[in-house]
PDB file of C-alpha atoms and ligand atoms in Angstrom:
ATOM      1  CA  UNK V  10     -46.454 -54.371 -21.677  1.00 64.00           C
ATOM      2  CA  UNK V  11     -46.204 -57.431 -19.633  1.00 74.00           C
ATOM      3  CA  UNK V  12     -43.815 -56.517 -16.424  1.00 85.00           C
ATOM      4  CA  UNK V  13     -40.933 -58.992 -15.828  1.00 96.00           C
ATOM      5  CA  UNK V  14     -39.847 -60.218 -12.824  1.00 98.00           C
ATOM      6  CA  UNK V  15     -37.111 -58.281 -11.839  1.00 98.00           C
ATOM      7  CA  UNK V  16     -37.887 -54.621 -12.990  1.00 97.00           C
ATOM      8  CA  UNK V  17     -36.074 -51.878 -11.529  1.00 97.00           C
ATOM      9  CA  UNK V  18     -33.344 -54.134  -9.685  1.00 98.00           C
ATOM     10  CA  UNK V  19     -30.261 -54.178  -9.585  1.00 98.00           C
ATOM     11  CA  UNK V  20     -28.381 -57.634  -9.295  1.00 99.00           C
ATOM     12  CA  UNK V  21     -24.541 -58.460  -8.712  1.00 99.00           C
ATOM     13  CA  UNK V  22     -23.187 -61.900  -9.368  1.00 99.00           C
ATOM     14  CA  UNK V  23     -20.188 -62.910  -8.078  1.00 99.00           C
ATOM     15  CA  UNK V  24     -18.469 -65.341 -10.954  1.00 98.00           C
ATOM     16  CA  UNK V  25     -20.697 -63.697 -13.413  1.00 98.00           C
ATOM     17  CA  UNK V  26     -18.338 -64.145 -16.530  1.00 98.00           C
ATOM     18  CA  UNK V  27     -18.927 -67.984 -17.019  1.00 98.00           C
ATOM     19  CA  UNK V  28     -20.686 -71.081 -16.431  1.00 98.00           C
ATOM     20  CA  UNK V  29     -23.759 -70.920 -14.296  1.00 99.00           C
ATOM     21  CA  UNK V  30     -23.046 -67.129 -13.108  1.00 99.00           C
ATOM     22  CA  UNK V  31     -23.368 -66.263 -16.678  1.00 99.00           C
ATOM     23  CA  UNK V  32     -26.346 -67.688 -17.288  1.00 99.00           C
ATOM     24  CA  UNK V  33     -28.073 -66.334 -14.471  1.00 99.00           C
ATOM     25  CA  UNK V  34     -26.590 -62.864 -15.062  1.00 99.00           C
ATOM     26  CA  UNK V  35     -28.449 -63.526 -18.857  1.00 98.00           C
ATOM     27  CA  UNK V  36     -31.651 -64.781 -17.056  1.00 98.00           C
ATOM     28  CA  UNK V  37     -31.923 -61.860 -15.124  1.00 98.00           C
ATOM     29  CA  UNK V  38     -31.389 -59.328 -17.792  1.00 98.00           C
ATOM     30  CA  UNK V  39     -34.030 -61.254 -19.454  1.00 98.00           C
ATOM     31  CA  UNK V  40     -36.018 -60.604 -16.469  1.00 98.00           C
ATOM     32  CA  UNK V  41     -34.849 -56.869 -17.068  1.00 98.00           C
ATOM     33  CA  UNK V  42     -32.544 -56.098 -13.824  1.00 98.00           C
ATOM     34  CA  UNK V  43     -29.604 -54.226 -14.158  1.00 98.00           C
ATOM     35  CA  UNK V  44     -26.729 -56.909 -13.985  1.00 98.00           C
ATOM     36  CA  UNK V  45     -23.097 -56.283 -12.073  1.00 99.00           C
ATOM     37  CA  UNK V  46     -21.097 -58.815 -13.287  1.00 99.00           C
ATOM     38  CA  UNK V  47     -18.130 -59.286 -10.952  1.00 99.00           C
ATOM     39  CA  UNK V  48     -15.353 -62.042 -12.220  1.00 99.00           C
ATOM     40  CA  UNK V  49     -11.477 -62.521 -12.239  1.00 98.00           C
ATOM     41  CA  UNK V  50     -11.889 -63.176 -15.814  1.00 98.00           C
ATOM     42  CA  UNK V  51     -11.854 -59.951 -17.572  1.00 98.00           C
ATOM     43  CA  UNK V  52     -12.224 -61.433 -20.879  1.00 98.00           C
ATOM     44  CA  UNK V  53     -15.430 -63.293 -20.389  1.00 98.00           C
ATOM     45  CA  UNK V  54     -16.966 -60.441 -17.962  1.00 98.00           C
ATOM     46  CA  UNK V  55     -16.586 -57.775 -20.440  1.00 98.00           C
ATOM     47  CA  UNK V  56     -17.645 -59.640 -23.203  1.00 98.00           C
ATOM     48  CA  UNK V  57     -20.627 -60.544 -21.130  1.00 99.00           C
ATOM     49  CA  UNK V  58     -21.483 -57.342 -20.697  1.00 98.00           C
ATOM     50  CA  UNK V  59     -21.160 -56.434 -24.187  1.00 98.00           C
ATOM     51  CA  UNK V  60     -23.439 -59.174 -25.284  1.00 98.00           C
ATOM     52  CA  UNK V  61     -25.903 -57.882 -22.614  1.00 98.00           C
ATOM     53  CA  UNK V  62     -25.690 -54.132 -23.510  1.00 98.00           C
ATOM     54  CA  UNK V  63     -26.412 -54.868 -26.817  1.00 98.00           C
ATOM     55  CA  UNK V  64     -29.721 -56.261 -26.372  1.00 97.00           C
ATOM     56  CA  UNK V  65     -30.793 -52.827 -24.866  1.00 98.00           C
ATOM     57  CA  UNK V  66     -30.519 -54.949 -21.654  1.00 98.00           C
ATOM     58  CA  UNK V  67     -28.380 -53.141 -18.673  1.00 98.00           C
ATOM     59  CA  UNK V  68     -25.141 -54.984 -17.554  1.00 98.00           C
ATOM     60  CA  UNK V  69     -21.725 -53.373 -16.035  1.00 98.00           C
ATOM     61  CA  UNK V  70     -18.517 -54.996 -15.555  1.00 99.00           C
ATOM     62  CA  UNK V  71     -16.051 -55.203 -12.528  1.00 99.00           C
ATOM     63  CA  UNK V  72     -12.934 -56.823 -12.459  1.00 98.00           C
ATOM     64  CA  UNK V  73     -12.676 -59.186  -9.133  1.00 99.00           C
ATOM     65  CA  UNK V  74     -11.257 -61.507  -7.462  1.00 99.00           C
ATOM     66  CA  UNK V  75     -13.410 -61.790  -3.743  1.00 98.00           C
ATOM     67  CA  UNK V  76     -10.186 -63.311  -2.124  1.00 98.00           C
ATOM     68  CA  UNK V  77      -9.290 -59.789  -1.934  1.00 98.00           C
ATOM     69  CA  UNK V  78     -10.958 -57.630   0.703  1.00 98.00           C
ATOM     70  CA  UNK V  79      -9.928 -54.654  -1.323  1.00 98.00           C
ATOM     71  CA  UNK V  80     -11.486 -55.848  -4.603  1.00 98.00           C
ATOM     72  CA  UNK V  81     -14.769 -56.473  -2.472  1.00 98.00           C
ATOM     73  CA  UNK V  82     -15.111 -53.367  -1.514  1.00 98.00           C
ATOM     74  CA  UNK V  83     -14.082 -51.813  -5.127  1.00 98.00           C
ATOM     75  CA  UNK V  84     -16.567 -53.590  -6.861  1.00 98.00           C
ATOM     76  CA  UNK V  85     -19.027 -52.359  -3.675  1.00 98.00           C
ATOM     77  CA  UNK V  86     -18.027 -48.839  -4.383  1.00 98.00           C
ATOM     78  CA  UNK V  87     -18.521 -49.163  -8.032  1.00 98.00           C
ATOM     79  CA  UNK V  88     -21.767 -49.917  -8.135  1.00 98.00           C
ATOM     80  CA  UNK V  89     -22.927 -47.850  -5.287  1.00 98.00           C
ATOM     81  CA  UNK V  90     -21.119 -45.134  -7.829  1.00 98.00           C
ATOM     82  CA  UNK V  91     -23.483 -46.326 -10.857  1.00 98.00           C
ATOM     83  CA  UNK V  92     -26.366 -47.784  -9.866  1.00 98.00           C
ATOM     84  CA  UNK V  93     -26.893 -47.011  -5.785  1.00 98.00           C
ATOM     85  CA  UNK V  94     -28.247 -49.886  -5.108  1.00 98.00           C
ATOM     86  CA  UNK V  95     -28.322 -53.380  -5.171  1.00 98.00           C
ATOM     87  CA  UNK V  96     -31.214 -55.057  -4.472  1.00 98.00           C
ATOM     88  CA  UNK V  97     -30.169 -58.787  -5.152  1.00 99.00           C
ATOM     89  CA  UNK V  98     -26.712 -60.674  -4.583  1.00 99.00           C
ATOM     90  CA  UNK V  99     -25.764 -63.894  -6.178  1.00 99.00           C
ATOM     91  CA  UNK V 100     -23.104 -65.609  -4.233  1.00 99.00           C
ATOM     92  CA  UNK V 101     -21.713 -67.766  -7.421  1.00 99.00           C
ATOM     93  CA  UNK V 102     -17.702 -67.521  -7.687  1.00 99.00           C
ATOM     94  CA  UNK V 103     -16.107 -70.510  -6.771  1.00 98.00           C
ATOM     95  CA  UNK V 104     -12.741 -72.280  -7.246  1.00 98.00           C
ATOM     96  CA  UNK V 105     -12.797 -75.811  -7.527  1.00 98.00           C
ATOM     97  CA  UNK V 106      -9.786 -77.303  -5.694  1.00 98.00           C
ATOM     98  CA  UNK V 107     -11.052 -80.637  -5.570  1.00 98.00           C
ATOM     99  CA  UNK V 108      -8.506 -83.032  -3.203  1.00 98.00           C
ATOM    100  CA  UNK V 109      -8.480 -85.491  -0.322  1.00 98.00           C
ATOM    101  CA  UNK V 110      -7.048 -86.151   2.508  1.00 98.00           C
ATOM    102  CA  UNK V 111      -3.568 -85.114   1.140  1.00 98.00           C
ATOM    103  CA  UNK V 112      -4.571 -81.490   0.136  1.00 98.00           C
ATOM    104  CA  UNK V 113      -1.611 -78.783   1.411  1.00 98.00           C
ATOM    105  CA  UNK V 114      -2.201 -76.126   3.498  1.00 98.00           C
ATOM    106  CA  UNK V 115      -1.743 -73.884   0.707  1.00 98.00           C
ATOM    107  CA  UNK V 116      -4.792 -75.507  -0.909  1.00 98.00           C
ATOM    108  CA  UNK V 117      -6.988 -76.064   2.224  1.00 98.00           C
ATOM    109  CA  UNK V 118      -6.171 -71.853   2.441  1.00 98.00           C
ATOM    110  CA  UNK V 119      -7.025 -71.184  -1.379  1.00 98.00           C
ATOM    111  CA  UNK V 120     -10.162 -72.935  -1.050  1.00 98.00           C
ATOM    112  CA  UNK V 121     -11.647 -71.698   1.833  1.00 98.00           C
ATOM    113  CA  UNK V 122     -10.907 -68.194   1.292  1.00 98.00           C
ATOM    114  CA  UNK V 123     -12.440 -68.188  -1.993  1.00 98.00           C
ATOM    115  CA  UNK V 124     -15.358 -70.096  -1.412  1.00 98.00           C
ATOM    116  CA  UNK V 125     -16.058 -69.570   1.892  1.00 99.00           C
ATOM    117  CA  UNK V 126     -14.129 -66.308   3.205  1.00 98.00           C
ATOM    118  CA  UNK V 127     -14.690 -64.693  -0.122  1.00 98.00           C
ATOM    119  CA  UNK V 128     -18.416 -65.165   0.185  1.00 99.00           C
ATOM    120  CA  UNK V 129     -18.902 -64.082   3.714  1.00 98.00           C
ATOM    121  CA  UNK V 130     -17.106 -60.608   3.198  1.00 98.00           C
ATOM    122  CA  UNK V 131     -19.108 -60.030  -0.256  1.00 99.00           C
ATOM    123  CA  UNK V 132     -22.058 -60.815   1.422  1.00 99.00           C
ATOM    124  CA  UNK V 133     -20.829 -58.119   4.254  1.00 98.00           C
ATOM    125  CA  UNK V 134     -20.122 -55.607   2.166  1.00 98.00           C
ATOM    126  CA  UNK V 135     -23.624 -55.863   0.155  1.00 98.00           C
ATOM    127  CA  UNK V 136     -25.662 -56.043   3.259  1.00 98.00           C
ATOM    128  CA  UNK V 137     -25.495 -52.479   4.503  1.00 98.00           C
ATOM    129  CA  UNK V 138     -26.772 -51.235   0.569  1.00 98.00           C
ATOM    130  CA  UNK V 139     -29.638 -53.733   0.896  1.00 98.00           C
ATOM    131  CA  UNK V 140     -30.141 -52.667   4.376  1.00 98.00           C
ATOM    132  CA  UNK V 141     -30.565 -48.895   2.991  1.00 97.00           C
ATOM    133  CA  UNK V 142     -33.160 -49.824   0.431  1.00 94.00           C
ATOM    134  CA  UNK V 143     -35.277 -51.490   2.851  1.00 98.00           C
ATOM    135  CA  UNK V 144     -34.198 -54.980   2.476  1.00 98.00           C
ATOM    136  CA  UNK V 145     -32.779 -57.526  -0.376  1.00 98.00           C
ATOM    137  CA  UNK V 146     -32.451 -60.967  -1.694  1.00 99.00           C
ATOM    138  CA  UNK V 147     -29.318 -63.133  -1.881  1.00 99.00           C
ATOM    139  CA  UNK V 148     -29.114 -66.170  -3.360  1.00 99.00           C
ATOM    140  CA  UNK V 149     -25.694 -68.890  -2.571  1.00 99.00           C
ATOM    141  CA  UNK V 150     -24.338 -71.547  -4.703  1.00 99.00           C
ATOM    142  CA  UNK V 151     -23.932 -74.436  -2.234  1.00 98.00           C
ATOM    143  CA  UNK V 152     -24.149 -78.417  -4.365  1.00 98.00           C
ATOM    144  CA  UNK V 153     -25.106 -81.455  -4.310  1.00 98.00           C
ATOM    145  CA  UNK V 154     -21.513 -81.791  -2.395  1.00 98.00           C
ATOM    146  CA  UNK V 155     -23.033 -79.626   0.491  1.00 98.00           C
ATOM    147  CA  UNK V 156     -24.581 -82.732   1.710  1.00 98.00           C
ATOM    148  CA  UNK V 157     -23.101 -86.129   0.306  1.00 98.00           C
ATOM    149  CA  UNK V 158     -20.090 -87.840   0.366  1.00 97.00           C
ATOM    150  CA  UNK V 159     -17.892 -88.148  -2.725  1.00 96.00           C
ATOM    151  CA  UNK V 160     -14.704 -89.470  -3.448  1.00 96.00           C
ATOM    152  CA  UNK V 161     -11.324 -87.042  -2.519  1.00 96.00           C
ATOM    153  CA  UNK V 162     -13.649 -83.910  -2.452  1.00 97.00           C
ATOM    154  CA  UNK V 163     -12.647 -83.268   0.889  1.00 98.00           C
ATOM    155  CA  UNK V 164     -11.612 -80.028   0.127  1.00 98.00           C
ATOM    156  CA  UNK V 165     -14.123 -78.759  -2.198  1.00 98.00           C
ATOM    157  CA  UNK V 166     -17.321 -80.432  -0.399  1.00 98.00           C
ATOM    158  CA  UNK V 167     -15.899 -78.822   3.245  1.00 98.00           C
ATOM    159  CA  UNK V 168     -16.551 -75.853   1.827  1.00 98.00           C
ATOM    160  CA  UNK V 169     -19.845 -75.880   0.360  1.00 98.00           C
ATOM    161  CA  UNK V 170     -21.054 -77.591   3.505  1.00 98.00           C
ATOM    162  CA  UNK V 171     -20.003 -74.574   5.349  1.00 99.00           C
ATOM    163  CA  UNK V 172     -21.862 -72.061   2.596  1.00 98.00           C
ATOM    164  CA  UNK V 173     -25.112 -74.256   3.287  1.00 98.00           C
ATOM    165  CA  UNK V 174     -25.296 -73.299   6.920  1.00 98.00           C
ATOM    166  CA  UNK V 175     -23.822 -69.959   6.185  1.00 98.00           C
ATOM    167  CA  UNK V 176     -27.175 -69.425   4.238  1.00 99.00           C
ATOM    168  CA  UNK V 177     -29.214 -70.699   7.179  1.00 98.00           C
ATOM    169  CA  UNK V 178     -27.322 -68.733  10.109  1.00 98.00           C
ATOM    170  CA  UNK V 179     -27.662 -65.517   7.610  1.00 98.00           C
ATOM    171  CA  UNK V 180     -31.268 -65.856   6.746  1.00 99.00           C
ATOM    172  CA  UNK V 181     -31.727 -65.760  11.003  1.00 98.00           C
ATOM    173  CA  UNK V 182     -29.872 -62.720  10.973  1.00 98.00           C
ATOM    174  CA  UNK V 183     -30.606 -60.518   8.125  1.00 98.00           C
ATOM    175  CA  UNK V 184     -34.412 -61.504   8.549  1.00 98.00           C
ATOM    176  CA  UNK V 185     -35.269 -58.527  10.483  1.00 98.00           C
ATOM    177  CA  UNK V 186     -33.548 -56.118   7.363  1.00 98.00           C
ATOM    178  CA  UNK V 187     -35.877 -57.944   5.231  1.00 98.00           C
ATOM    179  CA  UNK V 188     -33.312 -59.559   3.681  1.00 99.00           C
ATOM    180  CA  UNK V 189     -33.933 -63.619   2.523  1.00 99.00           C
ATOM    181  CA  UNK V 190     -31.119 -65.596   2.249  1.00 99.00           C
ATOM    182  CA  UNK V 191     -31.296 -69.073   0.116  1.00 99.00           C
ATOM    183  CA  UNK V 192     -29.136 -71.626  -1.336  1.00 99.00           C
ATOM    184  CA  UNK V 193     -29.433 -73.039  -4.791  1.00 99.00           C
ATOM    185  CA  UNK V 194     -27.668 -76.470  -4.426  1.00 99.00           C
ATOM    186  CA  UNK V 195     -27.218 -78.199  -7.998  1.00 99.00           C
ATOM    187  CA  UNK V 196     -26.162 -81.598  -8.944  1.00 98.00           C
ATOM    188  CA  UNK V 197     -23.918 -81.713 -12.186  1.00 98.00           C
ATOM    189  CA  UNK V 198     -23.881 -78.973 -14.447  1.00 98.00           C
ATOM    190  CA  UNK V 199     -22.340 -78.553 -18.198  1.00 98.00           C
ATOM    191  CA  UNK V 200     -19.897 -76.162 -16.873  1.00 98.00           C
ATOM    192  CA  UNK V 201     -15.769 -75.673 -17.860  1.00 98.00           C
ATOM    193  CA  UNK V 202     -14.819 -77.889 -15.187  1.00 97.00           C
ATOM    194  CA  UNK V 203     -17.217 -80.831 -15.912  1.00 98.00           C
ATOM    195  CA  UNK V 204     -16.237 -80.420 -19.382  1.00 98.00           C
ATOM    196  CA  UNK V 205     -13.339 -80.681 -18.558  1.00 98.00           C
ATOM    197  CA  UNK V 206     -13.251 -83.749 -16.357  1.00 97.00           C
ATOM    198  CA  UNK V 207     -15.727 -85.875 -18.545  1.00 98.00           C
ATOM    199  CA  UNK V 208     -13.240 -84.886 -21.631  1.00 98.00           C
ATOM    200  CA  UNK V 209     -10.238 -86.511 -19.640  1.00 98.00           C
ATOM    201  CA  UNK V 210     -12.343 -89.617 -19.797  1.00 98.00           C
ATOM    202  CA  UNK V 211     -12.776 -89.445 -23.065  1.00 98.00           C
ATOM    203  CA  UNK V 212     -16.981 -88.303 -22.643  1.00 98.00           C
ATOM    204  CA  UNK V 213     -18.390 -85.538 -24.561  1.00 98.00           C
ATOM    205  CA  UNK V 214     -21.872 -84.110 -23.743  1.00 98.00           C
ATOM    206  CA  UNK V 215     -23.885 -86.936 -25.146  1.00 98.00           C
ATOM    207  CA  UNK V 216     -21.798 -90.130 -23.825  1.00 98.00           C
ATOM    208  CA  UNK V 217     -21.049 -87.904 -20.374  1.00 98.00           C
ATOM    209  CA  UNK V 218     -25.531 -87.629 -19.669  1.00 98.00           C
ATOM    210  CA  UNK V 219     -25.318 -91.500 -20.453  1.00 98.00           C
ATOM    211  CA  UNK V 220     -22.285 -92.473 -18.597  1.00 98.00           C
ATOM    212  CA  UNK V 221     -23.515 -94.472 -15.120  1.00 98.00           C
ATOM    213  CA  UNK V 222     -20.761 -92.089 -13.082  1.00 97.00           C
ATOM    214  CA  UNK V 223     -22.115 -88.638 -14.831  1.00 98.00           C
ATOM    215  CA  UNK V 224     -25.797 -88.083 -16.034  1.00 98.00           C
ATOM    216  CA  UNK V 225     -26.370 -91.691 -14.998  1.00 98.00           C
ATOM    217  CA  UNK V 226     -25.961 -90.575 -11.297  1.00 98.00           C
ATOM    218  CA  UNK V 227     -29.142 -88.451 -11.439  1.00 98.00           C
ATOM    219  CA  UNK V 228     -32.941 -89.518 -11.589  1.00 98.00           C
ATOM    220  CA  UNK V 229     -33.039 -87.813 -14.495  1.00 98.00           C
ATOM    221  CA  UNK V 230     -30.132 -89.686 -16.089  1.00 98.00           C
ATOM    222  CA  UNK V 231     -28.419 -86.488 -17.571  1.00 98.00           C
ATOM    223  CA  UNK V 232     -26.482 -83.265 -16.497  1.00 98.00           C
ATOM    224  CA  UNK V 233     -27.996 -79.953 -16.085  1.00 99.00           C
ATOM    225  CA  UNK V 234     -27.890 -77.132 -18.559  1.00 98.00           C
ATOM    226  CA  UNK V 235     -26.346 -73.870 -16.423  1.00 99.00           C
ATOM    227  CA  UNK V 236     -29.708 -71.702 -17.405  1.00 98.00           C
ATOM    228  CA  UNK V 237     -31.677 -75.075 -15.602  1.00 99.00           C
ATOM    229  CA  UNK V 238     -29.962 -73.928 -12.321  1.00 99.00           C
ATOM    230  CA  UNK V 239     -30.182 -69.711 -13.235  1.00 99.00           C
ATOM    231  CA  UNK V 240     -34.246 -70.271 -13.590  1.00 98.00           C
ATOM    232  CA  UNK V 241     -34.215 -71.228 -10.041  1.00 99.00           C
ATOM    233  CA  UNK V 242     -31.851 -68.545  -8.717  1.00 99.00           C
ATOM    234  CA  UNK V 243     -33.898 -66.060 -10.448  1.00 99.00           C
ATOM    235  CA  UNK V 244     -36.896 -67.645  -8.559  1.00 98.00           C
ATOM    236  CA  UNK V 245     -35.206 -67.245  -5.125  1.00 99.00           C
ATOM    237  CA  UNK V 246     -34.495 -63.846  -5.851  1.00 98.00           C
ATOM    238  CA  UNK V 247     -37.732 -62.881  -7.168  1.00 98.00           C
ATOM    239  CA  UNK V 248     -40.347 -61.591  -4.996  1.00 98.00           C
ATOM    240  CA  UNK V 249     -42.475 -65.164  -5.936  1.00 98.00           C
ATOM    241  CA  UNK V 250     -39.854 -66.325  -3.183  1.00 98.00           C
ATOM    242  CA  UNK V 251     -41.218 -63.947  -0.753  1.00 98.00           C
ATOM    243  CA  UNK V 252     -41.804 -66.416   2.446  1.00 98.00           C
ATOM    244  CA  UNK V 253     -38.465 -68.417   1.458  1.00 99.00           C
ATOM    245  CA  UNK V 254     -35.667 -67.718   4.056  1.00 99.00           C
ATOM    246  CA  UNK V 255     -32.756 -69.930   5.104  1.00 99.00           C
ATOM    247  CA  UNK V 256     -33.496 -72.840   2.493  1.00 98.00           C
ATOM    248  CA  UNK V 257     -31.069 -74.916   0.463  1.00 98.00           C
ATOM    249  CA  UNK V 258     -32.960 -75.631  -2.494  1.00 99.00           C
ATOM    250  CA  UNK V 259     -31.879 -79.230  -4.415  1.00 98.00           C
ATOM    251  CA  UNK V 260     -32.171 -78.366  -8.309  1.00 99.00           C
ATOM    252  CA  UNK V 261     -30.113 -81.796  -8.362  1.00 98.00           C
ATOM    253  CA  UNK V 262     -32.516 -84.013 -10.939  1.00 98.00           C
ATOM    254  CA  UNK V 263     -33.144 -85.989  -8.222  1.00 98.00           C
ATOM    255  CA  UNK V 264     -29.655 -86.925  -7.293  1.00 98.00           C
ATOM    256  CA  UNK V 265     -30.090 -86.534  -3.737  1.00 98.00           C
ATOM    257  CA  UNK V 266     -33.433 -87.681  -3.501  1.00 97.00           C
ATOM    258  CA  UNK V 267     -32.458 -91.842  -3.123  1.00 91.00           C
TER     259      UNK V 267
HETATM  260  N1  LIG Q 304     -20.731 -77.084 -12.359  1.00 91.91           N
HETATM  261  C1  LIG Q 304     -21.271 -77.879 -11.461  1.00 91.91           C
HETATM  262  O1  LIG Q 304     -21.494 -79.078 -11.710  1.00 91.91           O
HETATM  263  C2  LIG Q 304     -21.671 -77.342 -10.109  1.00 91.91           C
HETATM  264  C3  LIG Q 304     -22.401 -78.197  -9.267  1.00 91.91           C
HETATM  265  C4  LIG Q 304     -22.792 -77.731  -8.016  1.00 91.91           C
HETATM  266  C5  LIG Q 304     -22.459 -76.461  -7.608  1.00 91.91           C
HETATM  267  N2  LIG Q 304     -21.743 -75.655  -8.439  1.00 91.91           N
HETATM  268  C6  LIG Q 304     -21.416 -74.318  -7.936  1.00 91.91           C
HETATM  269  O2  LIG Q 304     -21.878 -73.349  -8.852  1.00 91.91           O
HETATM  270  C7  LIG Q 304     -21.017 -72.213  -8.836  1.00 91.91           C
HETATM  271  C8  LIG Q 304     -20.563 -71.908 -10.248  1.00 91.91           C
HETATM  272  O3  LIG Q 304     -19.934 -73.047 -10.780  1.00 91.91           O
HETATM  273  P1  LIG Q 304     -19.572 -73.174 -12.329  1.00 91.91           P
HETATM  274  O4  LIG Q 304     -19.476 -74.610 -12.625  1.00 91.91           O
HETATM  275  O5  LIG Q 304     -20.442 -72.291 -13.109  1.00 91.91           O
HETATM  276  O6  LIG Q 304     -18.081 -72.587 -12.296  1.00 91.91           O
HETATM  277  P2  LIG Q 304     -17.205 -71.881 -13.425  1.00 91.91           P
HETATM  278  O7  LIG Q 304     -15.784 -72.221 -13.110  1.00 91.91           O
HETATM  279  O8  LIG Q 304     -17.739 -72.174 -14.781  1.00 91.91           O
HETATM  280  O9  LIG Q 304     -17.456 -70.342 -13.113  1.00 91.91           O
HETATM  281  C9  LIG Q 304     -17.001 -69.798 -11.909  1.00 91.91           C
HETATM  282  C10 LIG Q 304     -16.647 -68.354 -12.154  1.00 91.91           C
HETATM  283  O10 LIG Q 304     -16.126 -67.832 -10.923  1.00 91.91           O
HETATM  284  C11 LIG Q 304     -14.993 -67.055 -11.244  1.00 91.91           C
HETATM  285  N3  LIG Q 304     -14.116 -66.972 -10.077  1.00 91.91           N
HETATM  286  C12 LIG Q 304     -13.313 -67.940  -9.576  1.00 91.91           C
HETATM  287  N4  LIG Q 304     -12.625 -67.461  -8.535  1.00 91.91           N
HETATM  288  C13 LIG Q 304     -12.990 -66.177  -8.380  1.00 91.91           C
HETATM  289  C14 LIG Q 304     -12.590 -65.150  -7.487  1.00 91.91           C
HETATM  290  N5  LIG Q 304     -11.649 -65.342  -6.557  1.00 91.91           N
HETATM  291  N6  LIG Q 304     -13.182 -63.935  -7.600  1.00 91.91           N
HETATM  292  C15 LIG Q 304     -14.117 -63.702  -8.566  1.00 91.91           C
HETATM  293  N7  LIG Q 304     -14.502 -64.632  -9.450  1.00 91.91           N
HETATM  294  C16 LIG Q 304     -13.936 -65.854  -9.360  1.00 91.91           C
HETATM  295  C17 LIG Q 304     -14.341 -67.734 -12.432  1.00 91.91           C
HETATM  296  O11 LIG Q 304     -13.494 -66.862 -13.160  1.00 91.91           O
HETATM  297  C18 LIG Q 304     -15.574 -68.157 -13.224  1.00 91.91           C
HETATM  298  O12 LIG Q 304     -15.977 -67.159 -14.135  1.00 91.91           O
HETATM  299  C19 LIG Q 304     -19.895 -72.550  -7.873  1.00 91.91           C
HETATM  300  O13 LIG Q 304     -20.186 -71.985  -6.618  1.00 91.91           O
HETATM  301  C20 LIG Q 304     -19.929 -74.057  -7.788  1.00 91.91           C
HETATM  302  O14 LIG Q 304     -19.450 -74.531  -6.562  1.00 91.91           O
HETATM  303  C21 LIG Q 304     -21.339 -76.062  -9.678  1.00 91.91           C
END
């Protein structure tokens, strides 16, 4: 038998239950890990799991939300409970308050503590685990938004800025744990809130990948598919991404690239 990539690891995904979290959390059990699937959404992150399980493939869900540093270190504790280990952290749970120059404090506050606050304390509470094991891979979700400009996405855009030097100030400092820290930074993807967006124009999947101001906006001329972006998470946190620290990786079909 043929051994997969990820063999004998265990992986926790933050946002597992949906969208692009859930397709790398099916990517890597694929790629046989065990899979921690940590979500606000109980309903999609047990059913996850179930749908996992059932392919004889490991998976184990915990309910939270990483605005809360007591649901961090929960879902740290339960898996240090089951598994003991983790080996490779997927910094995917996001909220997309997406607002310009008028955004309230309250939403400035919701937004950064999610996206940014919520990451760095996950990521705090992994590291000592990953330290014990003898080192670790973790993999952000920055964007496309990390780097360019686009209309009242102040909010949103602020903070996956800051998770795109986040990944490059962590990679200097975990290095020495053996620890590689990357960003996956995709353009648009066929997740609920693009659905949901294109649909309040009036787009559905075929007309949105056609439309100049959706699919049209990427070389490619279409959006992604969520397992497009999971195949190159999975590569980042493979060991075939063994001398990658620190990068932010465009999987953007070429969106950034003029
Ligand atoms: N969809 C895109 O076009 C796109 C483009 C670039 C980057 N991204 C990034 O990819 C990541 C995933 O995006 P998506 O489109 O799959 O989103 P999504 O909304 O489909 O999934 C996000 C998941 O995170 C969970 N979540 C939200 N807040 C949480 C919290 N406080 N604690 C725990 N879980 C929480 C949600 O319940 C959901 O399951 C995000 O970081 C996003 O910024 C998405």
């Amino acid at each position: 038998m043929t051994q997969k990539r990820l063999t004998d690891k265990v992986a926790l995904v933050t946002g597992g239950g949906n969208g692009i979290g859930r397709a790398t959390c099916l990517r890597f059990a694929e790629e046989d890990a065990t899979v921690v699937i940590a979500d606000v959404d109980e309903a999609s992150g047990n059913q996850l799991a179930e749908e996992i399980n059932k392919t004889g493939k490991q998976a184990f869900f915990v309910p939270t939300d990483i605005s809360s540093e007591a649901s961090i270190q929960n879902l740290v504790k339960e898996t240090e409970e089951h598994f003991d280990r983790i080996d490779i952290l997927v910094n995917n749970a996001a909220v997309f308050v997406l607002r310009g120059i008028d955004a309230s404090v309250d939403e400035w506050q919701q937004v950064l503590q999610v996206n940014v606050v919520g990451t760095a304390l996950v990521t705090r509470s992994v590291v000592p685990l990953m330290k014990r094991s003898g080192g670790g891979a973790i993999v952000n979700l920055g964007s496309i938004s990390s780097f360019i400009a686009q209309r009242e996405f102040v909010t949103y855009s602020s903070t996956k800025a800051a998770i795109s030097n986040m990944t490059r100030c962590l990679a200097e400092d975990l290095a020495e744990s053996h620890i590689r820290v990357n960003a996956v930074c995709p353009g648009t993807v066929w997740t609920g809130i693009v659905e949901e967006l294109t649909r309040q124009q009036g787009l559905d999947r075929a007309t949105a990948d056609a439309h100049p101001d959706w699919g049209g906006t990427h070389m490619l001329r279409r959006i992604a598919d969520p397992r497009e972006i999971a195949n190159a998470i999975l590569f980042l946190a493979s060991d075939e991404a063994s001398f990658i620290t620190g990068e932010n990786l465009m999987v953007d079909g070429g969106y950034t690239a003029r």
